[in-house]
Amino acid sequence: MSKIYVVGIGPGEYEQMTIKAANVLKSCDVIVGYTVYVDLVKEHFSDKEFMTTPMKKEVERCKLAFEVASQNKTVAMICSGDAGVYGMTGLMLEIGAEYPDIEVETVAGVTAAIGGAAVLGAPLIHDFCLISLSDLLTPIEKIEKRLENASAADFGIVLYNPSSKKRHDYLQKACDIMLKHKSEDTVCGIVNNIGREGEFFKVMTLKELRDTKVDMFTTVFIGNSQTKEINGKMVTPRGYKLDK
Amino acid sequence: MSKIYVVGIGPGEYEQMTIKAANVLKSCDVIVGYTVYVDLVKEHFSDKEFMTTPMKKEVERCKLAFEVASQNKTVAMICSGDAGVYGMTGLMLEIGAEYPDIEVETVAGVTAAIGGAAVLGAPLIHDFCLISLSDLLTPIEKIEKRLENASAADFGIVLYNPSSKKRHDYLQKACDIMLKHKSEDTVCGIVNNIGREGEFFKVMTLKELRDTKVDMFTTVFIGNSQTKEINGKMVTPRGYKLDK
């Protein structure tokens, strides 16, 4: 039986990949992925055959993986972060229903929320939500409802895809919704280029976040009502009692 | 300057650790952790000095790490999954304010939501929340409000700590809250012992989940309204159009 591994390569830095992900990439025949991600791993697995498709060609990329696997080759389809969080595993399993002879296995990775949290301090120690601000595949009303409900229940919130050329004011709009329930002093943070060249983080208030420019390489963190700034880091307490 | 790495070792299996985590554990002087997690890694780093504290001694464990680091030793404090998700990084940064000469760096890992999702299929492809059902450090009203709001906004939901000896009926109560907004046919899944001996998963409906026995080694996944069962796996679509 042919096999496709859907592999989360983590934020980008080779060391942030799991040992299993690296072993799968070492042992497979072909590595398939979005051009940018393939470029991130290429130097470490230079003896492999690589196949790439550009952005917005996700369905084609998945079908390509199954076609190559049908030729008795072991395929690794790579995703940045984790393949199961806004990644390709779902589509691979949907399309895989048409290829019953090909097994699909997901290799978990460090998604941007987890990798970015490690850079910022400890923003996600307590209950939190991930929300993507991209309305390319999701109705904007659904995104707004999720922002509203998550804020009202005092969740920590991580925003994926906070901005793009067409959606330059989406973060501001999202902050306005969150400000209905969260204090303007809520501790927030942004991380750019997690685990890559130019990694950068900043801790700020929700009021400041509202007027902050972000791009598609930014992950945005909004604290809960207990989140604090400690020595420049963003820290959400779990609730342990400290005897001081 | 002395340094403490707070290291997420992933679900348990050595291969699911990141390369960076393994490198840090190889290069540090002392590994500190909860007894159970130290036992998971001991065989791979047998030349190290190990120090353990039992459960519910989290504050003591963190202080121990700082005391050891004060003796000019490089310390790795290990957590299962990721150290930033219901883990020790927050407490380390809070206590660290008293030890300005000791640097704390977090090494990200694969948390149970991510590791479990890879086993179940692709339940977390779209917006989701993590909620811990443990009311040891969190008022139960806050947990219930989060369950309610997350369900009303059609989030995928991952439950950590779904049960314990004292809280044997908490999953049932949580399901009753979610059933106010989610259909009883909502696709759900459980994973036991992710990445460890005895790993086991099952896909079921929310109605069935309500009457399912779980334990402290179970992670529970509740789908959104679009989540499907495909060939026994739990799959949440992102929304890509498939031409069939």
Coordinates of C-alpha atoms in Angstrom, one line a residue:
Chain A
M1 CA 0.0 0.0 0.0
S2 CA 1.3 3.4 -0.9
K3 CA 1.6 6.0 1.8
I4 CA 1.4 9.8 2.0
Y5 CA 2.6 11.6 5.1
V6 CA 1.1 15.0 5.7
V7 CA 3.9 16.7 7.7
G8 CA 3.8 19.9 9.7
I9 CA 7.3 21.3 9.5
G10 CA 6.7 23.8 12.4
P11 CA 7.3 27.6 12.2
G12 CA 10.2 27.4 9.7
E13 CA 13.4 26.9 11.6
Y14 CA 14.7 23.3 11.0
E15 CA 15.2 22.6 14.7
Q16 CA 11.6 23.3 15.5
M17 CA 10.5 20.4 13.4
T18 CA 9.8 17.1 15.3
I19 CA 12.2 14.3 15.0
K20 CA 9.5 12.3 13.4
A21 CA 8.9 14.9 10.7
A22 CA 12.6 15.0 9.9
N23 CA 12.8 11.2 9.7
V24 CA 9.8 11.1 7.4
L25 CA 11.3 13.7 5.1
K26 CA 14.6 11.8 5.1
S27 CA 12.9 8.5 4.2
C28 CA 10.3 9.6 1.6
D29 CA 10.7 9.6 -2.2
V30 CA 9.0 12.9 -3.1
I31 CA 8.3 16.1 -1.1
V32 CA 5.2 18.0 -2.3
G33 CA 4.3 21.5 -1.1
Y34 CA 3.6 25.2 -1.5
T35 CA 6.7 26.8 -3.1
V36 CA 7.5 28.9 0.0
Y37 CA 7.5 25.9 2.4
V38 CA 9.5 23.7 0.1
D39 CA 12.2 26.4 0.0
L40 CA 12.3 26.4 3.8
V41 CA 13.3 22.7 4.0
K42 CA 15.1 22.1 0.7
E43 CA 18.7 22.5 1.9
H44 CA 18.2 19.9 4.6
F45 CA 16.8 17.2 2.2
S46 CA 18.6 18.1 -1.0
D47 CA 18.6 14.5 -2.4
K48 CA 14.8 14.4 -2.6
E49 CA 12.5 15.0 -5.6
F50 CA 10.5 18.2 -5.0
M51 CA 7.1 19.1 -6.5
T52 CA 5.5 22.5 -5.8
T53 CA 2.3 24.3 -6.6
P54 CA 1.5 28.0 -5.9
M55 CA -0.9 29.4 -3.4
K56 CA -4.7 29.0 -4.1
K57 CA -3.9 25.7 -5.9
E58 CA -4.5 23.6 -2.8
V59 CA -6.9 21.1 -4.4
E60 CA -4.5 20.5 -7.3
R61 CA -1.6 20.1 -4.8
C62 CA -3.5 17.3 -2.9
K63 CA -4.4 15.5 -6.1
L64 CA -0.8 15.7 -7.3
A65 CA 0.3 14.0 -4.0
F66 CA -2.2 11.1 -4.6
E67 CA -1.2 10.8 -8.3
V68 CA 2.5 10.5 -7.3
A69 CA 1.7 8.1 -4.5
S70 CA -0.2 6.0 -7.0
Q71 CA 3.1 5.4 -8.8
N72 CA 4.3 3.5 -5.7
K73 CA 6.3 6.4 -4.3
T74 CA 6.2 7.4 -0.7
V75 CA 5.1 11.1 -0.6
A76 CA 5.5 13.7 2.1
M77 CA 3.1 16.7 1.7
I78 CA 4.5 19.5 3.8
C79 CA 2.6 22.3 5.5
S80 CA 4.0 25.1 7.7
G81 CA 3.2 24.9 11.4
D82 CA 0.9 21.9 11.9
A83 CA -0.9 20.3 9.0
G84 CA -4.1 19.9 11.0
V85 CA -4.6 23.6 12.0
Y86 CA -5.8 25.6 8.9
G87 CA -3.7 23.0 7.0
M88 CA -4.0 20.4 4.3
T89 CA -4.8 17.3 6.3
G90 CA -8.5 17.8 6.0
L91 CA -8.5 18.2 2.3
M92 CA -6.2 15.2 2.0
L93 CA -8.6 13.0 3.9
E94 CA -11.5 14.3 1.8
I95 CA -9.8 13.7 -1.5
G96 CA -8.3 10.5 -0.1
A97 CA -11.8 8.9 0.0
E98 CA -11.3 8.5 -3.8
Y99 CA -8.0 6.7 -3.3
P100 CA -8.8 3.8 -0.9
D101 CA -5.5 2.1 -1.6
I102 CA -3.4 5.0 -0.4
E103 CA -2.9 5.5 3.4
V104 CA -2.7 9.0 4.7
E105 CA -0.8 9.7 8.0
T106 CA -0.5 13.1 9.7
V107 CA 2.8 14.0 11.4
A108 CA 2.0 16.7 14.0
G109 CA 3.9 19.9 14.2
V110 CA 4.3 23.2 16.1
T111 CA 1.6 25.6 14.9
A112 CA 2.1 29.4 14.9
A113 CA 0.0 29.8 18.1
I114 CA 2.3 27.5 20.0
G115 CA 5.5 28.7 18.4
G116 CA 4.6 32.3 18.8
A117 CA 3.5 31.9 22.4
A118 CA 6.9 30.5 23.3
V119 CA 8.4 33.7 21.8
L120 CA 6.0 36.1 23.6
G121 CA 6.2 34.4 27.0
A122 CA 3.2 32.4 28.2
P123 CA 0.0 33.9 26.7
L124 CA -1.8 30.6 26.3
I125 CA -1.5 29.0 29.7
H126 CA -5.3 29.0 30.1
D127 CA -8.3 28.4 27.8
F128 CA -7.9 30.0 24.4
C129 CA -9.4 30.1 20.9
L130 CA -7.8 30.2 17.4
I131 CA -9.7 32.4 14.9
S132 CA -8.6 33.0 11.3
L133 CA -9.6 36.5 10.1
S134 CA -9.5 35.3 6.4
D135 CA -13.0 35.4 4.9
L136 CA -11.9 33.8 1.7
L137 CA -13.5 30.5 2.7
T138 CA -15.6 31.6 5.7
P139 CA -18.5 34.1 5.9
I140 CA -17.5 37.2 7.8
E141 CA -20.6 37.0 10.0
K142 CA -19.3 33.7 11.4
I143 CA -15.9 35.2 12.1
E144 CA -17.5 38.2 13.9
K145 CA -19.8 35.9 16.0
R146 CA -16.8 33.9 17.1
L147 CA -14.8 37.0 18.0
E148 CA -17.8 38.3 20.0
N149 CA -18.5 35.0 21.9
A150 CA -14.8 34.3 22.6
S151 CA -14.4 37.8 24.1
A152 CA -17.5 37.6 26.1
A153 CA -16.3 34.4 27.7
D154 CA -12.9 35.8 28.5
F155 CA -10.9 33.4 26.4
G156 CA -7.4 34.2 25.3
I157 CA -7.5 34.6 21.5
V158 CA -5.0 33.9 18.8
L159 CA -5.7 35.5 15.4
Y160 CA -4.3 33.7 12.3
N161 CA -4.3 35.6 8.9
P162 CA -4.9 39.0 10.6
S163 CA -4.3 40.9 7.4
S164 CA -3.8 40.8 3.7
K165 CA -3.8 43.3 0.9
K166 CA -7.5 43.1 0.5
R167 CA -8.2 42.9 4.2
H168 CA -6.0 45.7 5.6
D169 CA -8.5 46.9 8.2
Y170 CA -9.7 43.5 9.5
L171 CA -7.5 43.5 12.6
Q172 CA -9.0 47.0 13.5
K173 CA -12.5 45.7 13.0
A174 CA -11.8 42.6 15.1
C175 CA -10.3 44.7 17.9
D176 CA -13.5 46.8 17.9
I177 CA -15.6 43.7 18.4
M178 CA -13.3 42.4 21.2
L179 CA -13.3 45.8 22.9
K180 CA -17.0 45.4 23.5
H181 CA -16.2 42.8 26.1
K182 CA -12.4 43.1 26.8
S183 CA -10.8 46.1 28.6
E184 CA -8.7 48.4 26.4
D185 CA -5.8 47.6 28.8
T186 CA -6.0 43.9 28.0
V187 CA -2.4 42.7 27.5
C188 CA -1.8 41.7 23.8
G189 CA 1.2 40.7 21.7
I190 CA 2.2 40.2 18.1
V191 CA 4.9 37.9 16.7
N192 CA 6.3 38.3 13.2
N193 CA 8.3 35.6 11.3
I194 CA 8.2 33.0 14.1
G195 CA 11.3 30.9 14.0
R196 CA 12.5 32.6 10.8
E197 CA 14.9 35.3 9.7
G198 CA 13.6 38.6 11.2
E199 CA 11.7 37.1 14.1
F200 CA 10.2 40.0 16.1
F201 CA 7.7 40.3 19.0
K202 CA 6.0 43.2 20.8
V203 CA 3.7 43.3 23.9
M204 CA 1.1 46.0 23.9
T205 CA -2.5 46.8 25.1
L206 CA -5.6 46.0 23.1
K207 CA -6.1 49.7 22.5
E208 CA -2.6 49.9 20.9
L209 CA -3.1 46.7 19.0
R210 CA -6.1 48.3 17.3
D211 CA -3.8 50.8 15.6
T212 CA -1.0 48.4 14.9
K213 CA -0.1 47.4 11.3
V214 CA 0.3 43.7 10.8
D215 CA 0.9 41.5 7.7
M216 CA 0.4 38.0 6.7
F217 CA 3.5 36.8 8.6
T218 CA 2.1 38.2 11.9
T219 CA 0.4 36.1 14.5
V220 CA -1.7 38.1 17.0
F221 CA -2.4 37.2 20.7
I222 CA -5.1 38.8 22.9
G223 CA -4.9 38.0 26.6
N224 CA -7.7 37.1 29.0
S225 CA -8.6 39.4 31.9
Q226 CA -5.8 37.9 34.0
T227 CA -3.0 38.2 31.5
K228 CA -0.1 40.4 32.7
E229 CA 3.1 41.9 31.3
I230 CA 6.1 40.6 33.3
N231 CA 9.6 41.9 32.3
G232 CA 8.4 42.6 28.7
K233 CA 6.8 39.2 28.3
M234 CA 3.0 38.4 28.0
V235 CA 2.0 36.0 30.8
T236 CA -1.4 34.4 31.5
P237 CA -1.5 32.9 34.9
R238 CA -3.0 29.4 35.4
G239 CA -4.1 30.3 38.9
Y240 CA -1.4 28.7 41.1
K241 CA -1.0 30.5 44.5
L242 CA 2.5 32.0 45.0
D243 CA 3.6 32.5 48.6
K244 CA 5.5 35.7 48.5
Chain B
M1 CA 24.0 34.2 33.0
S2 CA 22.4 30.9 34.0
K3 CA 19.7 29.6 31.8
I4 CA 16.5 27.5 32.2
Y5 CA 14.8 26.0 29.2
V6 CA 11.2 25.1 29.7
V7 CA 10.8 22.3 27.3
G8 CA 7.6 20.8 25.9
I9 CA 8.4 17.1 25.2
G10 CA 5.3 16.5 23.1
P11 CA 2.7 13.7 23.7
G12 CA 5.2 11.2 25.0
E13 CA 6.8 9.3 22.1
Y14 CA 10.5 10.4 21.7
E15 CA 10.1 11.0 18.0
Q16 CA 7.3 13.5 18.6
M17 CA 9.7 15.8 20.4
T18 CA 11.2 18.7 18.3
I19 CA 14.8 18.5 17.3
K20 CA 15.4 21.6 19.4
A21 CA 13.9 19.9 22.5
A22 CA 16.1 16.9 22.1
N23 CA 19.2 19.1 21.6
V24 CA 18.4 21.1 24.7
L25 CA 17.9 17.9 26.8
K26 CA 21.2 16.5 25.4
S27 CA 23.2 19.7 26.3
C28 CA 21.7 20.7 29.7
D29 CA 23.1 19.7 33.1
V30 CA 19.9 18.9 35.0
I31 CA 16.5 17.8 33.9
V32 CA 13.7 18.8 36.3
G33 CA 10.1 17.6 36.0
Y34 CA 7.0 15.8 37.3
T35 CA 7.9 12.2 38.0
V36 CA 5.8 10.7 35.2
Y37 CA 7.3 13.0 32.5
V38 CA 10.8 12.4 33.6
D39 CA 10.2 8.6 33.3
L40 CA 9.1 9.2 29.7
V41 CA 12.4 10.7 28.6
K42 CA 14.9 9.1 31.1
E43 CA 16.1 6.3 28.8
H44 CA 17.1 8.7 26.0
F45 CA 19.1 11.1 28.2
S46 CA 20.5 8.6 30.8
D47 CA 23.7 10.5 31.5
K48 CA 21.8 13.5 33.0
E49 CA 21.1 14.5 36.5
F50 CA 17.3 14.2 37.2
M51 CA 15.2 16.0 39.8
T52 CA 11.5 15.3 40.2
T53 CA 8.6 16.6 42.3
P54 CA 5.1 15.0 42.5
M55 CA 1.8 16.4 41.1
K56 CA 0.4 19.5 42.9
K57 CA 3.9 20.6 43.8
E58 CA 4.2 22.9 40.8
V59 CA 5.4 26.0 42.7
E60 CA 8.0 23.9 44.5
R61 CA 9.2 22.4 41.2
C62 CA 9.7 25.8 39.6
K63 CA 11.6 27.2 42.6
L64 CA 13.8 24.1 42.6
A65 CA 14.6 24.8 38.9
F66 CA 15.7 28.3 39.8
E67 CA 17.7 27.2 42.8
V68 CA 19.6 24.6 40.7
A69 CA 20.2 27.2 37.9
S70 CA 21.6 29.6 40.6
Q71 CA 24.4 27.1 41.1
N72 CA 25.5 27.9 37.5
K73 CA 23.9 24.8 36.0
T74 CA 21.9 24.8 32.8
V75 CA 18.5 23.4 33.7
A76 CA 15.8 21.9 31.4
M77 CA 12.3 21.9 33.1
I78 CA 10.2 19.4 31.1
C79 CA 6.4 19.4 30.5
S80 CA 4.3 17.0 28.6
G81 CA 2.9 18.4 25.3
D82 CA 3.7 22.1 25.1
A83 CA 5.0 24.0 28.1
G84 CA 2.8 27.0 27.2
V85 CA -0.6 25.3 27.1
Y86 CA -1.8 24.6 30.6
G87 CA 1.9 24.1 31.3
M88 CA 4.7 25.5 33.5
T89 CA 6.0 28.4 31.4
G90 CA 3.6 30.9 33.0
L91 CA 4.6 30.0 36.5
M92 CA 8.3 30.0 35.6
L93 CA 8.0 33.6 34.3
E94 CA 6.1 34.7 37.3
I95 CA 8.6 33.2 39.7
G96 CA 11.4 34.3 37.5
A97 CA 10.7 37.9 38.3
E98 CA 12.5 37.2 41.6
Y99 CA 15.6 35.8 39.7
P100 CA 16.6 38.5 37.3
D101 CA 20.0 36.9 36.6
I102 CA 18.5 33.7 35.2
E103 CA 17.1 33.7 31.7
V104 CA 14.1 31.6 30.9
E105 CA 13.5 30.3 27.3
T106 CA 10.6 28.2 26.2
V107 CA 11.0 25.4 23.7
A108 CA 7.7 24.8 22.0
G109 CA 6.2 21.3 21.7
V110 CA 3.2 19.4 20.3
T111 CA 0.3 19.8 22.7
A112 CA -2.4 17.1 23.1
A113 CA -4.9 19.0 20.9
I114 CA -2.4 18.9 18.0
G115 CA -1.1 15.4 18.6
G116 CA -4.6 14.0 19.2
A117 CA -6.0 15.7 16.1
A118 CA -3.3 14.0 14.0
V119 CA -4.5 10.6 15.3
L120 CA -8.2 11.3 14.9
G121 CA -7.9 12.8 11.3
A122 CA -8.4 16.5 10.9
P123 CA -10.8 17.8 13.5
L124 CA -9.1 21.2 14.0
I125 CA -8.8 22.5 10.4
H126 CA -11.0 25.5 11.3
D127 CA -11.4 27.8 14.3
F128 CA -11.4 26.0 17.6
C129 CA -11.1 26.5 21.4
L130 CA -9.2 24.6 24.1
I131 CA -11.1 24.3 27.4
S132 CA -9.9 22.5 30.5
L133 CA -12.7 21.0 32.6
S134 CA -10.5 21.1 35.7
D135 CA -12.0 23.4 38.3
L136 CA -9.1 23.0 40.7
L137 CA -7.8 26.5 39.7
T138 CA -10.7 27.9 37.8
P139 CA -14.3 28.7 38.9
I140 CA -16.8 26.2 37.4
E141 CA -19.0 29.1 36.3
K142 CA -16.2 30.4 34.1
I143 CA -15.7 27.0 32.5
E144 CA -19.5 26.7 31.9
K145 CA -19.7 30.1 30.3
R146 CA -16.8 29.2 27.9
L147 CA -18.5 26.0 26.9
E148 CA -21.7 27.8 26.3
N149 CA -20.2 30.7 24.2
A150 CA -17.9 28.4 22.2
S151 CA -20.8 26.1 21.3
A152 CA -23.1 29.0 20.3
A153 CA -20.4 30.3 17.9
D154 CA -19.9 26.9 16.3
F155 CA -16.3 26.5 17.3
G156 CA -14.6 23.1 17.3
I157 CA -13.8 22.4 20.9
V158 CA -11.0 20.4 22.5
L159 CA -11.4 19.4 26.2
Y160 CA -8.4 18.9 28.4
N161 CA -8.7 17.2 31.8
P162 CA -12.2 15.9 30.9
S163 CA -12.4 13.7 34.0
S164 CA -10.8 12.8 37.3
K165 CA -11.8 10.8 40.4
K166 CA -13.6 13.7 41.9
R167 CA -15.0 15.0 38.6
H168 CA -16.4 11.8 37.1
D169 CA -19.5 13.5 35.7
Y170 CA -17.9 16.7 34.3
L171 CA -17.8 15.5 30.7
Q172 CA -21.5 14.6 30.9
K173 CA -22.3 18.1 32.3
A174 CA -20.2 19.7 29.6
C175 CA -22.0 17.8 26.9
D176 CA -25.3 18.9 28.2
I177 CA -24.2 22.6 27.9
M178 CA -22.8 22.0 24.4
L179 CA -26.0 20.2 23.4
K180 CA -28.0 23.4 23.9
H181 CA -26.3 24.8 20.8
K182 CA -24.8 21.8 18.9
S183 CA -26.7 19.0 17.3
E184 CA -26.6 15.6 19.0
D185 CA -25.3 14.3 15.7
T186 CA -22.2 16.6 15.9
V187 CA -19.1 14.4 15.0
C188 CA -16.9 14.0 18.1
G189 CA -13.8 12.0 18.9
I190 CA -11.7 10.9 21.9
V191 CA -8.0 9.9 22.0
N192 CA -6.4 8.1 24.8
N193 CA -2.6 7.9 25.6
I194 CA -1.6 10.0 22.6
G195 CA 1.8 8.9 21.3
R196 CA 2.2 6.4 24.2
E197 CA 1.7 2.7 24.8
G198 CA -2.0 1.9 24.4
E199 CA -2.9 4.8 22.1
F200 CA -6.6 4.5 21.2
F201 CA -9.1 6.6 19.3
K202 CA -12.8 6.5 18.6
V203 CA -15.1 8.7 16.5
M204 CA -18.7 9.1 17.8
T205 CA -21.6 11.6 18.0
L206 CA -22.0 14.2 20.7
K207 CA -25.0 12.2 22.0
E208 CA -22.7 9.1 22.4
L209 CA -19.9 11.2 23.8
R210 CA -22.2 12.3 26.7
D211 CA -22.4 8.7 27.9
T212 CA -18.7 7.8 27.3
K213 CA -16.3 7.1 30.1
V214 CA -13.1 9.0 29.9
D215 CA -10.1 9.4 32.2
M216 CA -7.2 11.8 32.8
F217 CA -5.3 10.4 29.8
T218 CA -8.2 11.2 27.4
T219 CA -8.4 14.3 25.1
V220 CA -11.9 15.0 23.8
F221 CA -12.7 16.6 20.5
I222 CA -16.1 18.1 19.6
G223 CA -16.6 19.1 15.9
N224 CA -18.2 22.2 14.5
S225 CA -21.4 22.0 12.4
Q226 CA -19.4 21.0 9.3
T227 CA -17.3 18.2 10.8
K228 CA -17.8 14.9 9.0
E229 CA -16.8 11.3 9.5
I230 CA -14.8 10.0 6.5
N231 CA -13.6 6.4 6.6
G232 CA -13.7 6.3 10.4
K233 CA -11.8 9.6 10.8
M234 CA -13.0 12.9 12.1
V235 CA -12.6 15.7 9.4
T236 CA -13.5 19.4 9.6
P237 CA -13.5 21.0 6.2
R238 CA -11.7 24.3 5.6
G239 CA -14.2 25.2 2.8
Y240 CA -12.2 24.4 -0.3
K241 CA -14.4 23.5 -3.3
L242 CA -13.9 20.0 -4.6
D243 CA -14.9 19.4 -8.2
K244 CA -16.3 16.0 -8.3

